[in-house]
Each structure stands twice: as structure tokens, then as C-alpha cells.
Coordinates of C-alpha atoms and ligand atoms in Angstrom, one line a residue:
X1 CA 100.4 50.9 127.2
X2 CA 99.8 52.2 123.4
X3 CA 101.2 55.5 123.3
X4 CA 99.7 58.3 121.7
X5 CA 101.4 58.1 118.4
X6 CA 100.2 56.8 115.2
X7 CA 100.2 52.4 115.1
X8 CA 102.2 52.6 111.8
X9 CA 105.5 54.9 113.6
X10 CA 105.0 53.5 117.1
X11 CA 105.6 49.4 115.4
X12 CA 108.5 51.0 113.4
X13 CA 110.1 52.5 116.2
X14 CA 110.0 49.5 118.1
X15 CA 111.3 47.3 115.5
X16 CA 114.2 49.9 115.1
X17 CA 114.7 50.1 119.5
X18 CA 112.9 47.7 121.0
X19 CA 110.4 47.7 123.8
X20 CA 113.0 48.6 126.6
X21 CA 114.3 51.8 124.6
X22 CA 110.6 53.1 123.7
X23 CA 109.3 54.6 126.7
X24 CA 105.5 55.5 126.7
X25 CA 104.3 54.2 130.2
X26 CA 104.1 57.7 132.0
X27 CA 106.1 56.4 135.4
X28 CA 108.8 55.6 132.9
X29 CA 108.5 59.5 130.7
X30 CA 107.7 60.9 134.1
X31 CA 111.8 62.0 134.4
X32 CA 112.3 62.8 130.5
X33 CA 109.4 65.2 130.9
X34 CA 110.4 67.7 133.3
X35 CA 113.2 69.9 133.2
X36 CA 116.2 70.1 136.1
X37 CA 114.6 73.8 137.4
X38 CA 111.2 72.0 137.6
X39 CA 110.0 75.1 135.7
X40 CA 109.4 73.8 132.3
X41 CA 107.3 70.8 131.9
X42 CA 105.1 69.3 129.4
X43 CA 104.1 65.1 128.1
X44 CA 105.3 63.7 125.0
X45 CA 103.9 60.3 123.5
X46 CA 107.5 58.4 123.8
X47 CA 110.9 58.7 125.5
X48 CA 113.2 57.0 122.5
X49 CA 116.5 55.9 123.6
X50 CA 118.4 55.0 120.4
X51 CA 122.4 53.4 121.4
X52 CA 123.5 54.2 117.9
X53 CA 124.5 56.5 114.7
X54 CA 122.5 53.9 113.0
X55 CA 119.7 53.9 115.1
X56 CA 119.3 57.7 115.5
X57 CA 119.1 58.1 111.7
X58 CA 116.3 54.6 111.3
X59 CA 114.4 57.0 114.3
X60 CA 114.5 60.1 112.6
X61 CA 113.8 59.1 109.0
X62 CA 110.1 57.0 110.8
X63 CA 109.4 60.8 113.0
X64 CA 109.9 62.7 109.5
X65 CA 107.7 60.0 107.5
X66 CA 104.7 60.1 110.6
X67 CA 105.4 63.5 111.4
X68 CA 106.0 63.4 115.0
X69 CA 107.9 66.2 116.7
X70 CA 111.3 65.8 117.9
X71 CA 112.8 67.1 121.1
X72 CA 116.7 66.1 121.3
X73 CA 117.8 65.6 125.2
X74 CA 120.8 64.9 126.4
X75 CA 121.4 65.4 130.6
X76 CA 118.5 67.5 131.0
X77 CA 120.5 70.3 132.6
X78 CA 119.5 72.9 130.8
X79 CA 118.2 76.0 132.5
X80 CA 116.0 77.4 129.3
X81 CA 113.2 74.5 128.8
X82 CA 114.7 73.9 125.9
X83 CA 115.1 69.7 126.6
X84 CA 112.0 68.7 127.7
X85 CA 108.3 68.8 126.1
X86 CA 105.7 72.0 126.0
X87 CA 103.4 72.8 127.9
X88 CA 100.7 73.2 125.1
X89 CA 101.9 71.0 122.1
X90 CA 100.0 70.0 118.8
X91 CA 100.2 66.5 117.4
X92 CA 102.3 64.1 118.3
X93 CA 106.0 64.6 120.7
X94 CA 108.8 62.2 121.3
X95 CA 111.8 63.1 123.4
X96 CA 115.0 61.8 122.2
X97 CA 117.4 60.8 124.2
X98 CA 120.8 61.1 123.6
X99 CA 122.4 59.5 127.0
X100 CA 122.9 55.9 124.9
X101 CA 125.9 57.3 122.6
X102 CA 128.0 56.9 124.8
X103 CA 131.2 55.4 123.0
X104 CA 134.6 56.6 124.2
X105 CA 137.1 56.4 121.8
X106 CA 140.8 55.6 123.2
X107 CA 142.8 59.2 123.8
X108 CA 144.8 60.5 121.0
X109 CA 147.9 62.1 122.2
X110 CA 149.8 63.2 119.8
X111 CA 146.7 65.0 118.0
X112 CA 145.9 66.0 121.8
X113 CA 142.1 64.9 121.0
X114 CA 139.1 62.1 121.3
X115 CA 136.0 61.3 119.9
X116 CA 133.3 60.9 122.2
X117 CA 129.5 60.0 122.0
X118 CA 127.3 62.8 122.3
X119 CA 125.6 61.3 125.7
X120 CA 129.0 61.1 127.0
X121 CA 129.2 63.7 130.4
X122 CA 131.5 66.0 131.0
X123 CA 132.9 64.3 133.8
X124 CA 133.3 61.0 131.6
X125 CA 135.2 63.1 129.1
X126 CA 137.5 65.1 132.1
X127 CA 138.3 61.4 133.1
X128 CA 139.4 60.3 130.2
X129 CA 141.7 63.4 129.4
X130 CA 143.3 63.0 132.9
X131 CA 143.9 59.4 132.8
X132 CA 145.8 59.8 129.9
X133 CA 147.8 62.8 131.7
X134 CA 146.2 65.5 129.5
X135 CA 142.9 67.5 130.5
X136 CA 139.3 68.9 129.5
X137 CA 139.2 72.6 128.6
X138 CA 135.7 73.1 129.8
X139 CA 134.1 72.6 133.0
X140 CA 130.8 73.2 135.5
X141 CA 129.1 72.3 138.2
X142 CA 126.3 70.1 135.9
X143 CA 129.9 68.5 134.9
X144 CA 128.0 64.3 136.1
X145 CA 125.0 64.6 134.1
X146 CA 125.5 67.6 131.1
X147 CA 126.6 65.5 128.2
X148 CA 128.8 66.6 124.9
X149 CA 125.8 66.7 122.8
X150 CA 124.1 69.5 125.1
X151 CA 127.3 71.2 125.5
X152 CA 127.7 72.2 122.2
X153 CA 124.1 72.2 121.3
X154 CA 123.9 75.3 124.3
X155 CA 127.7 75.9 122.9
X156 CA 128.2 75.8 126.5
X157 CA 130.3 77.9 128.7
X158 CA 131.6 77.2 132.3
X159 CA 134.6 78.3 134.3
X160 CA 137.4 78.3 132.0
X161 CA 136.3 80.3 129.3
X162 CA 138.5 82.8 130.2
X163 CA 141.7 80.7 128.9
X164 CA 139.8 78.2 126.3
X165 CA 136.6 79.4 125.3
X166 CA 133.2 78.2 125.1
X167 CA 132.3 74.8 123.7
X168 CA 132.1 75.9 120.1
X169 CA 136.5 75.7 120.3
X170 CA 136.7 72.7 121.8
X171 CA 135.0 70.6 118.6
X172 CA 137.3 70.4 116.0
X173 CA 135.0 67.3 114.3
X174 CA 131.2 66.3 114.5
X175 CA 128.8 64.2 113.4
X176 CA 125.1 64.6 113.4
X177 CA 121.9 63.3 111.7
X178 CA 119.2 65.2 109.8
X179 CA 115.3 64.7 110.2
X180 CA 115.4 62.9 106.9
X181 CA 118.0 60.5 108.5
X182 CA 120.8 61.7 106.5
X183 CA 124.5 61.1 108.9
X184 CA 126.0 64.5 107.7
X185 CA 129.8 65.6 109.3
X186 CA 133.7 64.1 109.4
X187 CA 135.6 63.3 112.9
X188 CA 138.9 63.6 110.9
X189 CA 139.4 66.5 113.4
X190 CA 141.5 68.9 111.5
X191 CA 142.3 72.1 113.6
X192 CA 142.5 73.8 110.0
X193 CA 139.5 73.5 107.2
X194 CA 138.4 75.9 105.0
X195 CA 135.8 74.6 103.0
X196 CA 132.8 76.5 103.1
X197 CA 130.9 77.2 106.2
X198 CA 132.6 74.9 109.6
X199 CA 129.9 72.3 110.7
X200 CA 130.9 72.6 114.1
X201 CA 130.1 75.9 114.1
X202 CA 126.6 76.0 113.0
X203 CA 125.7 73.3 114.9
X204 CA 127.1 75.4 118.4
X205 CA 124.0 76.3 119.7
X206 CA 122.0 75.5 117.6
X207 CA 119.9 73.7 120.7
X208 CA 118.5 71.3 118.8
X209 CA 117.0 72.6 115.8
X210 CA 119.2 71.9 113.6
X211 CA 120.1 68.3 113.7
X212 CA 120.8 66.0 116.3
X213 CA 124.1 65.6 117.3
X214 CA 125.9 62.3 117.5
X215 CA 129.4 62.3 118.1
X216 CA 132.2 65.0 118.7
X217 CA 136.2 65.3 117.9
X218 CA 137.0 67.2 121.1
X219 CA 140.6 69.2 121.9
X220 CA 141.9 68.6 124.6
X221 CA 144.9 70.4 126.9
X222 CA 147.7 70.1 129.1
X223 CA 146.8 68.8 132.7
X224 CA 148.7 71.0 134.5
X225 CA 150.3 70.1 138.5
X226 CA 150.1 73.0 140.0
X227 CA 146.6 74.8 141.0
X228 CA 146.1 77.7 143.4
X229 CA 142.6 78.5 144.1
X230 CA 141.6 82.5 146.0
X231 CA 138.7 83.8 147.1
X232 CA 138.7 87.7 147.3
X233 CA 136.5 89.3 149.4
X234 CA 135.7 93.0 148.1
X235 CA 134.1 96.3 149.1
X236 CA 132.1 96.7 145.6
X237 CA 131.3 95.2 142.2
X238 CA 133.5 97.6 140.5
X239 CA 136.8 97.4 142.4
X240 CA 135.8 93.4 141.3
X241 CA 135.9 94.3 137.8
X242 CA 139.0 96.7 138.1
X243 CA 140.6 93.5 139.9
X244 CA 140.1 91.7 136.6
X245 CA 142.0 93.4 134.4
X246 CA 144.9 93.0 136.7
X247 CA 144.5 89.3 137.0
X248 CA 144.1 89.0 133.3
X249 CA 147.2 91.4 132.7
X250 CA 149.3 89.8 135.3
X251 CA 148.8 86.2 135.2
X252 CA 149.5 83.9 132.4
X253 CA 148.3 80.6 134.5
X254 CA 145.0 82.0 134.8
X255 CA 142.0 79.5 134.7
X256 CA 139.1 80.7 136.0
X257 CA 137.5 84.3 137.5
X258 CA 134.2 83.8 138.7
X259 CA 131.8 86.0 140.5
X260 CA 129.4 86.0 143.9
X261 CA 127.6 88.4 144.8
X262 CA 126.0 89.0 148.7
X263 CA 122.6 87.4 147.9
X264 CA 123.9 84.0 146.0
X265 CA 126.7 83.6 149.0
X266 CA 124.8 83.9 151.6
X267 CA 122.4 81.4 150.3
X268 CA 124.9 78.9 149.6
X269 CA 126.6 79.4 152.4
X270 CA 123.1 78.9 154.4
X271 CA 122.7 75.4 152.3
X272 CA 126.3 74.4 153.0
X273 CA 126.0 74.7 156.9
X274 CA 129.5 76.9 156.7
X275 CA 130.8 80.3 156.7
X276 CA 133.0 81.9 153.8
X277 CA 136.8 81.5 155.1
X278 CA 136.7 85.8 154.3
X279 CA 135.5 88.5 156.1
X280 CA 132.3 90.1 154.4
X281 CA 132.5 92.0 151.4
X282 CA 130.2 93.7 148.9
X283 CA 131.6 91.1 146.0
X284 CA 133.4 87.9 146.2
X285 CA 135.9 86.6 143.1
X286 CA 137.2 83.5 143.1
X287 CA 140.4 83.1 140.9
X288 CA 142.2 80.1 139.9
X289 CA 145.4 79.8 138.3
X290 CA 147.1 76.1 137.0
X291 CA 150.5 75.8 135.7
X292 CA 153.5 73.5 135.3
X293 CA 155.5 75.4 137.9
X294 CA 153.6 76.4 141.4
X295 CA 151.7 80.2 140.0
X296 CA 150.6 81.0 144.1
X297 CA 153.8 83.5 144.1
X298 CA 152.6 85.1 141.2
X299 CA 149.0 85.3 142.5
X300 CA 149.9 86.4 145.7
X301 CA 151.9 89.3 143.8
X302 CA 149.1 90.5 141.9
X303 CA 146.4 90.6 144.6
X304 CA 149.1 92.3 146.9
X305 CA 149.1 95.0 144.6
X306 CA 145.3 95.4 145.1
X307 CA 145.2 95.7 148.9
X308 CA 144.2 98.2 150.6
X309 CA 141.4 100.9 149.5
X310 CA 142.3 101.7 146.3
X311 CA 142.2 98.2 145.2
X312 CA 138.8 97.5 147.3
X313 CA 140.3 94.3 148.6
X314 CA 138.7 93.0 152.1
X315 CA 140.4 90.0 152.6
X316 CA 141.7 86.7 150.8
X317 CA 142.0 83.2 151.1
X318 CA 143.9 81.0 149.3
X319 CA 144.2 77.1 148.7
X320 CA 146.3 74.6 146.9
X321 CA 144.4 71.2 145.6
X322 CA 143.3 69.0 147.9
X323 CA 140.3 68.8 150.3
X324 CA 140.5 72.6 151.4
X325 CA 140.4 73.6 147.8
X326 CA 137.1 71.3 147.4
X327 CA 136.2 72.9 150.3
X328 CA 136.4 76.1 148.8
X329 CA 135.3 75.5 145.1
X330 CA 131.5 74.2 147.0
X331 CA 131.0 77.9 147.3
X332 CA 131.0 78.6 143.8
X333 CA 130.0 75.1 142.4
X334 CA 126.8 74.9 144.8
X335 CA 125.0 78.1 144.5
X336 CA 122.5 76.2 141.7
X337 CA 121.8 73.8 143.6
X338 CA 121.4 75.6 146.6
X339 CA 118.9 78.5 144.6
X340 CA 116.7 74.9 143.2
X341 CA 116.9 73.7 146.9
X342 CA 115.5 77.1 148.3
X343 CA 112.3 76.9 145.0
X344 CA 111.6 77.3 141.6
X345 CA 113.9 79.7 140.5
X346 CA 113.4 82.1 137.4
X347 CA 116.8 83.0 134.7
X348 CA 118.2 85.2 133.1
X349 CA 121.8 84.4 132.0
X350 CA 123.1 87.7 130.5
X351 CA 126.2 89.4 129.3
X352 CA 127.3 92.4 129.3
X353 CA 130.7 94.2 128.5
X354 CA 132.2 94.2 131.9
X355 CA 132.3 97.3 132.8
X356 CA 128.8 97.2 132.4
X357 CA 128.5 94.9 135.6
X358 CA 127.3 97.2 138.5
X359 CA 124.4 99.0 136.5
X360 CA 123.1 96.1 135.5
X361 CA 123.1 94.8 139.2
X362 CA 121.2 97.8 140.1
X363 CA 118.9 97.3 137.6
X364 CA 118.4 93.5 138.4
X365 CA 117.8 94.6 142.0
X366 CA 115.2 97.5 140.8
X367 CA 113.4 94.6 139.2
X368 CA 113.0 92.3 142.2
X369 CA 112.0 95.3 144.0
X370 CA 109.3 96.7 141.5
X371 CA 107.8 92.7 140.3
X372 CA 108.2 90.9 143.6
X373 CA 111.0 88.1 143.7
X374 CA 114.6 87.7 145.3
X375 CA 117.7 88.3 143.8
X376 CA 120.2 85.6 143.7
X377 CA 123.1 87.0 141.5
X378 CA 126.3 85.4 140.6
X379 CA 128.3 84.3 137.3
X380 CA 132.0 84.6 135.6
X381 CA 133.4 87.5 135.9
X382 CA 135.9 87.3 133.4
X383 CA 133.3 87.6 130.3
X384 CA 130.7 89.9 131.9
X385 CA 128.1 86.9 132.3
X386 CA 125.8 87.2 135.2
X387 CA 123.3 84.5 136.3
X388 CA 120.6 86.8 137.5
X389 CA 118.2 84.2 139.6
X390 CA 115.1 85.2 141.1
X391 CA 113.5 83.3 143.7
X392 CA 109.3 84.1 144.5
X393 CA 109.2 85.9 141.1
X394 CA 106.2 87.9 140.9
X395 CA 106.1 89.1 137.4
X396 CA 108.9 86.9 135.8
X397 CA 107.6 88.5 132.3
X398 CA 107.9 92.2 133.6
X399 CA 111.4 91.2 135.4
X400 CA 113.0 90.1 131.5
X401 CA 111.2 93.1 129.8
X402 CA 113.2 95.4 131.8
X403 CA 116.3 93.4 132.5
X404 CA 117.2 92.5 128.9
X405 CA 115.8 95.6 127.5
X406 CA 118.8 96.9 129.6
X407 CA 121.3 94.4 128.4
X408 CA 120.7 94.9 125.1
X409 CA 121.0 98.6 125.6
X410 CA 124.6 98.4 126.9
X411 CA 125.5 96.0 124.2
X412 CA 125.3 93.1 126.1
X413 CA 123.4 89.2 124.9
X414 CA 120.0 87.9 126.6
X415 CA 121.6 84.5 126.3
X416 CA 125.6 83.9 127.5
X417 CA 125.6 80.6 128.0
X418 CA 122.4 78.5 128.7
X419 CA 120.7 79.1 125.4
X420 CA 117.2 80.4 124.3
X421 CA 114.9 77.4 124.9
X422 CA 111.5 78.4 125.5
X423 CA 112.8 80.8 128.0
X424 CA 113.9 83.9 125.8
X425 CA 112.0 83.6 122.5
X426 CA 110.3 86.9 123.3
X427 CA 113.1 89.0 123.6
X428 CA 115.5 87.6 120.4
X429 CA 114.0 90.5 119.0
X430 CA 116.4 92.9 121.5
X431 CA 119.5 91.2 119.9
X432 CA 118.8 90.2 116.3
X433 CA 117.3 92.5 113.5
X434 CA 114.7 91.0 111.5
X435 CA 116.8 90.4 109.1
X436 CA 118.7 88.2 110.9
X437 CA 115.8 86.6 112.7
X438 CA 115.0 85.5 108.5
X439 CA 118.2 84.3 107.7
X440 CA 117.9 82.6 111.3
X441 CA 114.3 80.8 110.2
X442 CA 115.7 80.0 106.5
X443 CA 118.6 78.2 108.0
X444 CA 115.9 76.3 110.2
X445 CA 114.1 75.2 107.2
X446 CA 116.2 73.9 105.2
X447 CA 117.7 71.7 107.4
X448 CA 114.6 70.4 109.0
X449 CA 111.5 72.0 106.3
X450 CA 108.3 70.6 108.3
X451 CA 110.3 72.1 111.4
X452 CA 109.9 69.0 113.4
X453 CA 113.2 69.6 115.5
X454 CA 112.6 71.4 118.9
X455 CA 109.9 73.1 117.5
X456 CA 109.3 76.3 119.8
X457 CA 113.0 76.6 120.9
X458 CA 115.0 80.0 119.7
X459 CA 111.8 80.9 117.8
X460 CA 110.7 84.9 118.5
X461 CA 107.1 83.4 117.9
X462 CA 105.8 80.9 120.2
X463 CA 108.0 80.7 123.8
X464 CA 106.6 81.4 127.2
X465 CA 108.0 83.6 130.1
X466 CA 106.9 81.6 132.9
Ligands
LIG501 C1 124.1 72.9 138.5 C2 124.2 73.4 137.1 C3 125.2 74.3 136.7 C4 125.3 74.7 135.4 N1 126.4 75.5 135.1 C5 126.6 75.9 133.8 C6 127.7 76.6 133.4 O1 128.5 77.0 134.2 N2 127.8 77.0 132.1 C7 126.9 76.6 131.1 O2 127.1 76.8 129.9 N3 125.8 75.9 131.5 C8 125.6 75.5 132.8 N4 124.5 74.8 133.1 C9 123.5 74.5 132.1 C10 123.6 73.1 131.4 O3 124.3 72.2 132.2 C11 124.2 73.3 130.0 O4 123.3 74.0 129.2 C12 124.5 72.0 129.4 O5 125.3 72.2 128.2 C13 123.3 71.2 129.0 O6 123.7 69.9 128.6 P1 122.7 68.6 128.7 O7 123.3 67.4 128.2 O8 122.1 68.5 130.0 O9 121.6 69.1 127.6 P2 120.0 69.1 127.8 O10 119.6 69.9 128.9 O11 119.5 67.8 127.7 O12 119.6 69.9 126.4 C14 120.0 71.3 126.2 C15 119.6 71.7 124.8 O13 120.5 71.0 123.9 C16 119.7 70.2 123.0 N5 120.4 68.9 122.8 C17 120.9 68.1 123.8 N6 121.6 67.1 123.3 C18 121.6 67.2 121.9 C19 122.1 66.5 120.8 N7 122.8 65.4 121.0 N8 121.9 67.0 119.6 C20 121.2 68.2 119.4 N9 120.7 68.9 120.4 C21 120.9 68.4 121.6 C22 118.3 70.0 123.6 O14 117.3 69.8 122.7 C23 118.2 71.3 124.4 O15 117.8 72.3 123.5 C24 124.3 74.4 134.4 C25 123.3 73.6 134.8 C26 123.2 73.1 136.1 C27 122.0 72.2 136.5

């Protein structure tokens, strides 16, 4: 099939990939083309999958020359339509696909890091780390198919945040290629360099727009032998967030502190075919701690100073590793899949200072009730970042306008972790002046001047609500 690019770039490409890594029949695109939510969809004229630095800078030097668009993908887990093709393009598209790079480099223990591919997973990488007796510092549920290029291209987020940070932390060395083909970065992964602006850094997040992302220099940590995993049932959001600042004062082994709200576990619990091992409450937490020496009696300390009804706990259940704690852990790790199983879902991924957390619940809730839809909230507690999910949206438009209008109001970010895509364009203007929206576009442009990277992804102009 001749694809719908120009003969001159579609004979260099091939010459560069060959026939089996320049996808244009549309059975073959078909997966490439539409994003994991199902909401976002569009057709590009060629699914390119280069297997090299090399070959990722031949690629992009022939798309700058023919001036064909270029839309970076890696797992094509992302919840913002930022991976995957428009719906109304101009001239000609090619998705990129990162999943090739896929080199693992051996594990570097004294330095405690590795450089990885940037189609590597997240699971491929957690592997790694743990058979050499060390760990990964980040981790979610998309762990099998989000790679390392997408991670830090969403400067992604995840569970453990609340003792490592987001994805911007864990690179300490990158490499990346320019539209013009130009390899630009260093792998050397010192932990200290200051030397102008840190590459890393403004290429977290960037989603593509920037440059495409080849390789990493990852930290990694200690794999720790003892986890204790609790789910806390409670009477209300805010004794949840009061809990928080206990768990975070009180406990040094501290991992993760997510959130579940009534809606997203009752649906998960419906997909799962089994019952919470709690009694009902009006918020669940789950809190895991991981240390060298067994942390459950310092847990169980904690949460014992929380019972009873000034500390809004219901009930608890708690788990050590093993099947029980997998067991467990599906409640958190399966509400996406169980809100994509129930229909097309639409996002908002917000954050807001945590004390901030039960008005904006209310005010999520006012929204399914005044624009149709049904609310499926849950997120991580620990940094105020709520996946607000709403299933039968009626006026998915209307439901952002006055959800992040509120957000931004009580200081909080339309974006925590998934990125702008095409999903939030409209609203950058709540959290960045226009002055930086211009230092924003002038970064843009001179990296990539004929803005062929991503092109309507984090752009206040040209992104669509639904
Ligand atoms: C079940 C489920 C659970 C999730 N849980 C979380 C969570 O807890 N925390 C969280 O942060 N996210 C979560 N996500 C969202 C998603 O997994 C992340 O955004 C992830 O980082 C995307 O990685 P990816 O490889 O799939 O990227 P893609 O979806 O392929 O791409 C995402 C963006 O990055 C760009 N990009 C991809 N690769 C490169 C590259 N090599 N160079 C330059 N740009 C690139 C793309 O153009 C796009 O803009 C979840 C998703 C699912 C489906």
C-alpha cells in the first residue's frame, strides 16, 4: 500500500527502517492510532518503528526535510491523547514509535543506577533493579506497557511519590534527538551538574514537543524486605487527609498513601467479583510502608492512635507480601481498568493542596450532577492528586470549565501527573500567565521551529475537550 506521504520521504524512510518497521497498511496503524481510553483517535500516513539512536536521528532529519509531522509514542498509556494522531490533522502524520529502544544496560551498583532504552517498561526496569537486589523508585498500575520514554515525557507520577518523587528525580542522564536529527544529552549520570539549564529537566514533561527521547540514566534504590500493606476504611475525606499527616509525621518507611473514594471502590470492587476486606466507609487509604526491619508495629502504632471518632477510623486491614497483599493492592491497581471496562471514560487528573481535597470533591460531584456523567474519584493522597473520572459525561467541556476553574482557584494544577495532551490545552490558560504561555511557545520553537513535534499537544490554541 503507498502511504500517504510524499514518494521522496516514504523511499527514504524505508531505506533508513525497512519495509517491516514502516507501517502504512491501516490493519497494521490500526493499534498505533488509538489511544488506551479509546477517546482520542485519529490516522497518520506511517507507524515508524526505528531500533536505534542512529536510526531515530536518519528518521527525523527525512520528517524535517519532507515536513511530515511527528507524534512520539511510547506504551500508549497515556490518558491525555497526547500519543496518538488528531482527529483533524493537516498534511502529512507519522507516529513514532519508541517501543524498539529497548537496550538494557547491565546494573550499576555502586553508582546505584542503569541506562535503559527509552521503550524499555517499567516493569522491564523494576526487574532489572530487583534482580540485582536493588529496586525502582517509581511505579503504577500501566507498570507492563508505559515505557521510560513516556514516563518522563508525562514526568510521570505513580504511588511512591510520596518518598521519591515524580519521574523528573529519577533521571540523573538522557539522551534525545532533535527534529534536525541532532543526538543532544550525556548518560555520564552525575547526581551533581551545574552547567546551565539540567537537560533532564526540560525534557520532563515536555510530552513530546521537545525532542524525542532515546535513552535514560535512571537512580535506582534500596529493595527493601519488609512491606506491610493497610487499607483504612474512614467516615470522611477529611479525617483521610488529617490521617495523612500522621502517617507522614510518624512513619519513616512510608511508601505509598493512596486514595479511594465510594464511587471508584465500588466499581472496582463490582469488576473484581469481591468485597473490600473493611467495613464501609466514606474514604478508603491504602498505606504502604517498606523497610529493612519489619515497619507493621510501627504502622499499627500510628493508626491506633487514629481509632475511634476523633480519628474517623472505621476499620483496617492489614497485609504483609504475598498473595493476600496482591489481593489487596487489585483494589487500588484495577480501578482504570475497571472505569475503561464500564465505557469511555472522561479525565481530569488534578491537584490540589491537600487540604483542599473535600471541596473539590463536592465540586466534582456538583459537576456530574449539573452536566450529566458519573463520578469515579480516586488518586494519591499523599500530594493532593485526584483522578476525577466521569463515566456518561454529558458536557465533558462544561464539567473541566468548572472543575479546573476551581482547582486553579485553590492553587491547585489542571495536570498532576498524566500531562496536557490534547486533553487540557484549553484551560493552560488557568495555570500559566501569558507570559509564561510565550516563554513556553519560544522554548517550542527553537528546539523544533516548523513545530513538527506533537503539534497540538500542551498548546492553549488548538486541543479539544471531547
Ligand atoms: C492503568 C493505567 C494506570 C496509570 N497510572 C498512572 C499513574 O499512577 N501515574 C501516572 O503518572 N500515570 C499513570 N498512567 C498514565 C500513563 O501510563 C503515563 O502517562 C505513562 O507515563 C505514559 O507512558 P507511555 O510509554 O505509555 O507513553 P505514551 O502514552 O506513548 O506517550 C505519552 C506522551 O509522551 C510522549 N512520548 C512517549 N515516548 C516519548 C519519547 N521517547 N520521547 C519523547 N516523547 C515521548 C508522547 O508523545 C505523549 O505525549 C496510567 C495509565 C494507565 C492505562
Amino acid at each position: 500500500m503507498q502511504p500517504d506521504l510524499s514518494s521522496g520521504s516514504y523511499t527514504d524512510l524505508l531505506a533508513v527502517l525497512g519495509p517491516d518497521d514502516v507501517l502504512v497498511d491501516q490493519d497494521l496503524r490500526a493499534g498505533y492510532e488509538v489511544d488506551w481510553t479509546r477517546r482520542y483517535t485519529g490516522t497518520c500516513s506511517a507507524v515508524l518503528r526505528p531500533r536505534t539512536t542512529a536510526q531515530v536521528a536518519e528518521v527525523l532529519r527525512i520528517c524535517a526535510t519532507h515536513q511530515v509531522a511527528v507524534i512520539p509514542q511510547g506504551g500508549n498509556t497515556g490518558l491525555v491523547g497526547g500519543s496518538v494522531p488528531r482527529a483533524h490533522s493537516h498534511g502529512p502524520v507519522v507516529v513514532l514509535s519508541t517501543r524498539g529502544l529497548s537496550d538494557l544496560g547491565p546494573v550499576d551498583s555502586d553508582a546505584m543506577q542503569v541506562t535503559v532504552g527509552a521503550g524499555v517498561t517499567l516493569a522491564a526496569w523494576r526487574n532489572a533493579a530487583r534482580a540485582a537486589g536493588v529496586d525502582a523508585p517509581l511505579d503504577f498500575a500501566a507498570r507492563d506497557s508505559a515505557t521510560i520514554g513516556g514516563a518522563i515525557a508525562t514526568n510521570a507520577g505513580g504511588s511512591r511519590v510520596v518518598r521519591y518523587g515524580t519521574m523528573r528525580s529519577q533521571v540523573v542522564g538522557i539522551e534525545a534527538v532533535t527534529i534536525t536529527g541532532e543526538i543532544v544529552g550525556s548518560l555520564a549520570g552525575l547526581p551533581k551538574e551545574t552547567v546551565g539549564p539540567h537537560l533532564p529537566s526540560v525534557l520532563a514533561g515536555s510530552e513530546g514537543t521537545l525532542a524525542v527521547i532515546t535513552r535514560a540514566r535512571l537512580r535506582l534504590v534500596p529493595r527493601f524486605s519488609h512491606t506491610i500493606t493497610a487499607l483504612v476504611s474512614l467516615d470522611s475525606l477529611a479525617a483521610a487527609v488529617q490521617m495523612l499527616g500522621r502517617v507522614r509525621a510518624g512513619l519513616g518507611s512510608l511508601d505509598s498513601v493512596e486514595l479511594i473514594l465510594p464511587g471508584a471502590m465500588e466499581l472496582v470492587s463490582a469488576h473484581l467479583g469481591r468485597r473490600p476486606p473493611v467495613a464501609k466507609g466514606s474514604a478508603y487509604v491504602m498505606i504502604e510502608c517498606a523497610d529493612h526491619v519489619d515497619p507493621t508495629d510501627d504502622l499499627l502504632a500510628v493508626l491506633s492512635t487514629l481509632d475511634g471518632p476523633e480519628g474517623g477510623v472505621v476499620d483496617t486491614a492489614v497485609t504483609t507480601e504475598g498473595p493476600s497483599r496482591d489481593q489487596l493492592m487489585e483494589f487500588r491497581d484495577r480501578i482504570t481498568e475497571a472505569i475503561n471496562a464500564a465505557g469511555v471514560p472522561y479525565k481530569l487528573d488534578v491537584a490540589v493542596p491537600v487540604a483542599g481535597l473535600p471541596a473539590l470533591v463536592e465540586i466534582a460531584e456538583q459537576a456530574a450532577v449539573t452536566y450529566g456523567g458519573r463520578l469515579i474519584p480516586f488518586g494519591h493522597l499523599a500530594e493532593g492528586n485526584l483522578h476525577l473520572n466521569y463515566l456518561e459525561a454529558g458536557d465533558p467541556a462544561a464539567i473541566a470549565e468548572l472543575v479546573l476553574t476551581a482547582v486553579a482557584a485553590a492553587g491547585g494544577t489542571i495536570s498532576a501527573e498524566h500531562g496536557v495532551g490534547v486533553a487540557k490545552g484549553p484551560w493552560l490558560r488557568l495555570v500559566r500567565s501569558s507570559a509564561e504561555l510565550a516563554v513556553m511557545a519560544a522554548m517550542r520553537s527553537a528546539w523544533d521551529p516548523t513545530g513538527l513535534l506533537n503539534p497540538g499537544v500542551l498548546s492553549p490554541v488548538s486541543s479539544v475537550a471531547d
